[in-house]
Short mmCIF file of C-alpha atoms in Angstrom, two decimals:
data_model
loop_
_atom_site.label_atom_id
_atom_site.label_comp_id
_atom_site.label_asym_id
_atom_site.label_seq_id
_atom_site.Cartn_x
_atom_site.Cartn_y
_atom_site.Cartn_z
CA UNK A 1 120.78 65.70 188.38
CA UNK A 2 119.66 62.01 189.59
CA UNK A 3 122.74 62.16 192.08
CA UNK A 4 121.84 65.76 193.95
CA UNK A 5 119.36 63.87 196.23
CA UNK A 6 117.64 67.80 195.94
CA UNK A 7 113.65 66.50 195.82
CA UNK A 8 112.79 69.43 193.26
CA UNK A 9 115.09 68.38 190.30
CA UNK A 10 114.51 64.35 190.70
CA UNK A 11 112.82 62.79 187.86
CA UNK A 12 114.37 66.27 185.94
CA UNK A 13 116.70 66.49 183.26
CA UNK A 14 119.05 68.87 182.00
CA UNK A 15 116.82 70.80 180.24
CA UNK A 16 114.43 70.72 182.96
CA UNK A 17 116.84 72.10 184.83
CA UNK A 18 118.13 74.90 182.77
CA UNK A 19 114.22 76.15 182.00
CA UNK A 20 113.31 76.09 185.99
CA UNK A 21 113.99 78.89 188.67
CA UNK A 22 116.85 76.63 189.91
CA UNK A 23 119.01 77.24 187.12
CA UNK A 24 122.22 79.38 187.64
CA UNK A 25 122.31 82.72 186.34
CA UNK A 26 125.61 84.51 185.84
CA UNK A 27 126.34 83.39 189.24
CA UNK A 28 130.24 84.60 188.88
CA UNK A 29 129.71 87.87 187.49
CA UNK A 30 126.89 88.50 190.01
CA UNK A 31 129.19 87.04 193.03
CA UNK A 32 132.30 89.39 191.66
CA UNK A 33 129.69 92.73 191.14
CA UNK A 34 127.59 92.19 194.44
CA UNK A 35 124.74 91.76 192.61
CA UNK A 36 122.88 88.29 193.83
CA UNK A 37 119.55 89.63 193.15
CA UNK A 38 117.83 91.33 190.11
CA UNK A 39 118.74 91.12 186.66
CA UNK A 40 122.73 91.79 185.33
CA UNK A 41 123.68 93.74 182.13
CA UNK A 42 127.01 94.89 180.59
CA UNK A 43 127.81 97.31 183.53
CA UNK A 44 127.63 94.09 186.12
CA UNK A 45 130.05 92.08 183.40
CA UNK A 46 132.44 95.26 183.28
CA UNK A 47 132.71 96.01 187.51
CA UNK A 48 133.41 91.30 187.06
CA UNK A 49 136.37 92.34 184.71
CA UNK A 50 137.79 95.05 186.79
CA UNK A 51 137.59 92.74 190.27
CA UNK A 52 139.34 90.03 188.31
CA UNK A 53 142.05 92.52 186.74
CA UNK A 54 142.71 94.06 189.94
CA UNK A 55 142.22 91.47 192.65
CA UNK A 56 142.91 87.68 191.10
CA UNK A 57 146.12 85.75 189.71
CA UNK A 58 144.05 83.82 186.61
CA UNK A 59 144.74 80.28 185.81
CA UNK A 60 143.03 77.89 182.95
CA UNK A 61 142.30 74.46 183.67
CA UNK A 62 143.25 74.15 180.01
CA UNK A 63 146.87 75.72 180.34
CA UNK A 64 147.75 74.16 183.87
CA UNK A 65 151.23 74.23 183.53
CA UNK A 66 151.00 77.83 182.54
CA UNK A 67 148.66 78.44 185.85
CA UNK A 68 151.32 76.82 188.04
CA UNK A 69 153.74 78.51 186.73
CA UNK A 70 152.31 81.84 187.46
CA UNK A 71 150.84 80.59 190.53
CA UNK A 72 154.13 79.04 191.88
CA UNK A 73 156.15 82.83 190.92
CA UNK A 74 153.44 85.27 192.25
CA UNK A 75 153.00 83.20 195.42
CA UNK A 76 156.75 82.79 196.04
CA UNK A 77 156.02 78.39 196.05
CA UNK A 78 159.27 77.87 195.55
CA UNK A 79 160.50 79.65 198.56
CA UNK A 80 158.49 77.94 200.50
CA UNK A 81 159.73 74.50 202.59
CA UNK A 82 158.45 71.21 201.54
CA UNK A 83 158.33 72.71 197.37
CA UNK A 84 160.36 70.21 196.20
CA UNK A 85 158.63 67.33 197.83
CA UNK A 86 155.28 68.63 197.18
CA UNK A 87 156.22 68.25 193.24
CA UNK A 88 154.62 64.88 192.40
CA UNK A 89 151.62 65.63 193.78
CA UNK A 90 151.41 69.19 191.49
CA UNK A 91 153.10 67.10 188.63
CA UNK A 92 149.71 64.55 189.39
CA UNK A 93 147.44 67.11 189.16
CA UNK A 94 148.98 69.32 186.21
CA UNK A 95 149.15 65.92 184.17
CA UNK A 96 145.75 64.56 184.72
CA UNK A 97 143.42 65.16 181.70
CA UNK A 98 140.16 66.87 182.80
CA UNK A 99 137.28 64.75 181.41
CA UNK A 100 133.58 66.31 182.02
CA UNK A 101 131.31 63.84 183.77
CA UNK A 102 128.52 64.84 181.53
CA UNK A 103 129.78 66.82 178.19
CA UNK A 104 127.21 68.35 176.85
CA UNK A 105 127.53 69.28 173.12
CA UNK A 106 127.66 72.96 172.40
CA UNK A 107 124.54 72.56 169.43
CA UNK A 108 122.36 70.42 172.27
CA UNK A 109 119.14 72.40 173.84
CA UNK A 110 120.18 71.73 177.34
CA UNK A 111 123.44 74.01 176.47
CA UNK A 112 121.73 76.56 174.34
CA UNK A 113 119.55 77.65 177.78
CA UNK A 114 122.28 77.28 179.99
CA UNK A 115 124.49 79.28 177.83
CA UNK A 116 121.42 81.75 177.70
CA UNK A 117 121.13 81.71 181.27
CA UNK A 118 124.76 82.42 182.02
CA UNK A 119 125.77 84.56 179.19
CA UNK A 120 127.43 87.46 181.23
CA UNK A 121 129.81 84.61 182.72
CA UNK A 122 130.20 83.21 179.50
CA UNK A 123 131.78 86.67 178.46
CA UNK A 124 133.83 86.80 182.09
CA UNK A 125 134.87 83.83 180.87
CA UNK A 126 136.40 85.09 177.04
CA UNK A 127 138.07 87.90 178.95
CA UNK A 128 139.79 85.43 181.85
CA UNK A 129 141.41 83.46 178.77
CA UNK A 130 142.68 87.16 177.76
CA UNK A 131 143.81 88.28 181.17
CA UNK A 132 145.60 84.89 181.13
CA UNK A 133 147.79 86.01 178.47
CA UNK A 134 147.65 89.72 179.80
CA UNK A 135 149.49 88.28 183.51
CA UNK A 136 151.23 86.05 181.77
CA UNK A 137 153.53 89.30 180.01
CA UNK A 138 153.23 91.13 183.42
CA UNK A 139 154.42 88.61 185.21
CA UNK A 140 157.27 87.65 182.78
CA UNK A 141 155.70 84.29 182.07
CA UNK A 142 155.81 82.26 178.85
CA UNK A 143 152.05 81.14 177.65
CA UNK A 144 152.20 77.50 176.65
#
């Protein structure tokens, strides 16, 4: 929070931050339900789900090769000029190791409100990891 340069959350700290009015609240369930204002509930989480099943290839920053791969056969990549050139620079990213800035331990305060806060995308989330399997038999694809 010291780097955001936002005057309201200097001198704040994470758990400052998760108790104000600044915090995020199920900001990707209420983005994928149209619902930005006003409090979200099961039915919000369920229309999420549906735009996600119907509308969005999934990928996992934990499975990368397995995104690729899906992303690189529904998008036709391959077919496309300049694929096998442009394979370092996917074989970069798909190899790096992602590495939070700040982890935050899952039995700290500051992630007990945030989880709180954002429990609706904390659910979207548990049903992307089983959509990612879900595509992965549509589309033919092994899951690694």
């Amino acid at each position: 929070l010291k780097e955001t340069n936002y005057p309201p959350l200097e001198g704040k700290n994470l758990v400052d931050y998760a108790k104000s009015e600044l915090s995020e609240n199920n900001w990707l369930v209420r983005i994928l339900s149209d619902s930005m204002t006003g409090a979200v509930n099961e039915t919000h989480l369920e229309i999420a789900k549906e735009v996600l099943r119907r509308k969005f290839v999934v990928g996992l920053i934990e499975n990368k090769r397995g995104s690729f791969a899906r992303f690189d056969h529904y998008f036709k990549w391959k077919e496309t000029p300049g694929y096998d050139a442009q394979f370092g620079c996917r074989k970069r990213v798909m190899d790096e190791t992602y590495v939070p800035k700040h982890p935050l331990s899952k039995d700290s305060e500051a992630y007990g409100l945030l989880y709180e806060q954002n429990l609706y995308d904390m659910k979207l989330y548990d049903y992307v990891r089983e959509l990612f399997k879900q595509q992965s038999n549509l589309y033919g694809l092994q899951v690694f």
